Amino acid sequence: MREIKTLSRAEEVDILVAEALKKATASLDLGETKWVVLAVGGYGRQELAPFSDIDLAVIHAGLQQEDVKNLVQKLFYPLWDAKLSLGHTVKSLKESVAFGREDFHWLTSSLDARFLGGDPKFFDAFTKCMVDVAGRKNGRLFLKDLITSSRERWQGFGYAGRQREPELKEAHGGLRDIHAVRWGARVIGRGFETSVTGLEGAVELGLISPEDAIKLVKAEAFLWRLRCFLHESAGRRLDRLTFRFQEAVAEKFFPEKEDALILLGRLLYKSTRDVTRITSSFFGHAGARFLKKSAVSRRGENRLEAPREQLTFDSLLGILRQGRWGLPKLEHLGYEGDLEFLIPGWRNITGLASADANHLHPVDTHSFYTVVEMVDIAEEKGASADISMASEIYKEIVHPDWLLLAALLHDIGKGQTGPHNSTGANLAAGILNSGGIEQHAGETISFLIKHHLTLSHIATRRDLNDDRIIDGLASLVGDGDRLRMLFLLTIADARATGPNVWNTWKSSLVQELFLKTLARLDGKISPDNSLQVNFQEKHFDLLGGDEEVEIMFWAEKGDMGEIAIVAPDRPGLFNRIAGVLSLNHLNVLASKIYTTDDERALEVFKVAAVFEPLISRKTIDHIRKDLNNSLSGHMALSYRMDKLSHRYKKNSEGTPLLTRVVIENGASDDYTIVEIHAMDEIGLLYKITNALFELNLDIHMAKISTFGNEAIDVFYVSDLKGRKITSEEDLGEIEKNILFALSD
């Protein structure tokens, strides 16, 4: 049976262009004038992903303006009618040469030009002219521009090997780096009259090794397939492998493999780091041979190259202590497999995509950056108040090297079965013991790994005024040095994760928890520096006001503030206030509720502005008006909240999070704690509190946290008689009603 060859997208487009060109020239009398239609850029290289632009160029020598116009219209219009995403340029040969001297992008695009129609001899003349432009001064100008433009591109798009959502085309380690090596070798090789071009030419010139040329070919094939699969999965042009499409793309590469995402991460890690190393090495060797040293010499140019040595924990600690300066060495050790030799299991997190979209980096790179952040804390790099305090605490650490190892290993359990913190603690214990780390150090580091999320979870989800919470944490850590290390690891981990994870509010909560627990361990009175909602005299003064609804606002540091509201107590009051605050673009961070015997409610909220740098007096006046209207029945609050929610519906690139409801009765003596994990969205708090109101639940305290696209909302609730909810049936109804409310 005869095999049927599948055409590439470039070949399919070639057919359409050929048909359009044939019809165009049949109706035109272009005479003997020299002209040519070219595929340039990616289309010239026959690299068209499903939604790539199709770049065409019409080059001529002496065509009249009317003839050019007619040719372009008759050629391009049918292609536009065919819904092709067309990029086009029309130039005379003289204009092409002149533009090539000024515009580096046009020059490199023309080096990839491919003949589609017209005069073949004129195409050869065009190609020679453009290569001559690139080859001025033996290609030195081109090489210098190539290195400069590549560095600028890396600065803008980053380093793919460090990115949780890598840019596949333009980032350092992406496809454009391989194009740059081909362009550079072609132009440099012209002066040496080599018999081959591209990667083979780079090998012949001694600028890359034959082994590295093979690695580039393999990496290019992988990255190209990856880009095509990404376009198919997204249904549009998209060159950044965003969290939302990673699973779909991984399944295309590794169908029916449960660990497809892990396998894809490892392959992407190796490919992008191969490309990064080889490209940097190519520029280094080419620059040393053909340019002045100052034109290419720059710290970190060959960022993955370092002398090979037998790695021990002592030598590793020497690198960790360097912080940011040691980062390239750490990456090199991971790339070459040295870390896996010293730390069995490191390979499991190499290039591993984190399970949530909040992480900027793969797990191994995040671990490196956690070390970097820890050293920054030690050296007090950063002007923020939390860094200053953390730096002072770091000075009190008895064994800072233990803290550096904990920072490196804190996520070693990811990619394994079970909770990564406890799995990682067990793995680390064995690794450290085998590596000759003394027992007490190993036990402390394992403890820090097991509990590296504990402070953050307690601070953002529990009542820090509850003595049971503080006593429990003090009992867990046992001594002040462990608590100090856990506090510093919490900060470094959060800061290394991403900009949406650590902010003033979370920092203040973790700091408050730390100070209260430290005071408990030292037998001292806890400092009164809480940023939680705590009832004060100024709040209770509102209860004596003359208005039915009283509102007062106090600005706090940053974009935060505190709003106190007094109103007649009624079922659903918290829900109405939450809706009004959302309508006025305020995020609720925490709240506390007090009810008087004469059925007046005092509700105090910590809030932050969504769109404004500060909460204005005008916003407070709007809140007062909207709340009065809502309580008096003159505002369709649910209707307005629905409109607001749809208007600001998040188009998240992340995989939608599974909504979870966790209910706990053991952590508080007086209240049932309801904890909801869901995708963050405008109006989320309103939906949840409405679901609680429908079940006649009283909210006594709330804590609201966001981590990127995830919201974690915690409520301390009781029934209308102030009792915990203990019936399994009632607890089940709470979970069902919240899940239903958030299901749309």
mmCIF file of C-alpha atoms in Angstrom, residues 453-464 469 490 501-503 505-511 513 532 589-590 673 675-677 701-707 711-716:
data_model
loop_
_atom_site.group_PDB
_atom_site.id
_atom_site.type_symbol
_atom_site.label_atom_id
_atom_site.label_comp_id
_atom_site.label_asym_id
_atom_site.label_seq_id
_atom_site.Cartn_x
_atom_site.Cartn_y
_atom_site.Cartn_z
ATOM 1 C CA LEU A 453 4.660 25.768 55.649
ATOM 2 C CA THR A 454 3.433 25.696 59.255
ATOM 3 C CA LEU A 455 3.932 29.362 60.181
ATOM 4 C CA SER A 456 2.303 30.610 56.995
ATOM 5 C CA HIS A 457 -0.678 28.283 57.360
ATOM 6 C CA ILE A 458 -1.327 29.153 61.008
ATOM 7 C CA ALA A 459 -0.782 32.887 60.525
ATOM 8 C CA THR A 460 -3.187 33.217 57.609
ATOM 9 C CA ARG A 461 -5.849 30.745 58.737
ATOM 10 C CA ARG A 462 -6.133 30.845 62.517
ATOM 11 C CA ASP A 463 -6.953 33.309 65.311
ATOM 12 C CA LEU A 464 -3.609 34.488 66.641
ATOM 13 C CA ILE A 469 -2.783 28.241 68.860
ATOM 14 C CA THR A 490 9.098 30.914 55.760
ATOM 15 C CA VAL A 501 2.746 35.274 47.587
ATOM 16 C CA TRP A 502 4.427 37.644 50.051
ATOM 17 C CA ASN A 503 2.958 41.037 50.920
ATOM 18 C CA TRP A 505 -0.421 41.700 55.281
ATOM 19 C CA LYS A 506 1.002 38.177 55.240
ATOM 20 C CA SER A 507 4.347 39.424 56.494
ATOM 21 C CA SER A 508 2.662 41.134 59.463
ATOM 22 C CA LEU A 509 0.646 38.016 60.334
ATOM 23 C CA VAL A 510 3.661 35.691 60.225
ATOM 24 C CA GLN A 511 5.690 38.217 62.208
ATOM 25 C CA LEU A 513 2.745 34.689 65.162
ATOM 26 C CA GLN A 532 -5.228 41.391 63.241
ATOM 27 C CA LEU A 589 -8.312 40.672 54.646
ATOM 28 C CA ALA A 590 -9.848 39.882 58.026
ATOM 29 C CA ILE A 673 -13.752 26.606 61.621
ATOM 30 C CA GLU A 675 -11.846 26.756 55.500
ATOM 31 C CA ILE A 676 -12.490 27.220 51.774
ATOM 32 C CA HIS A 677 -9.858 26.860 49.020
ATOM 33 C CA MET A 701 -14.263 36.034 62.666
ATOM 34 C CA ALA A 702 -12.890 35.737 59.138
ATOM 35 C CA LYS A 703 -9.411 35.589 57.604
ATOM 36 C CA ILE A 704 -8.977 36.010 53.878
ATOM 37 C CA SER A 705 -5.732 35.139 52.058
ATOM 38 C CA THR A 706 -4.800 35.013 48.396
ATOM 39 C CA PHE A 707 -1.847 33.194 46.874
ATOM 40 C CA ALA A 711 -7.992 32.207 47.683
ATOM 41 C CA ILE A 712 -8.111 30.624 51.129
ATOM 42 C CA ASP A 713 -11.029 32.011 53.164
ATOM 43 C CA VAL A 714 -11.399 30.929 56.794
ATOM 44 C CA PHE A 715 -14.480 31.546 58.961
ATOM 45 C CA TYR A 716 -15.083 30.984 62.667
#
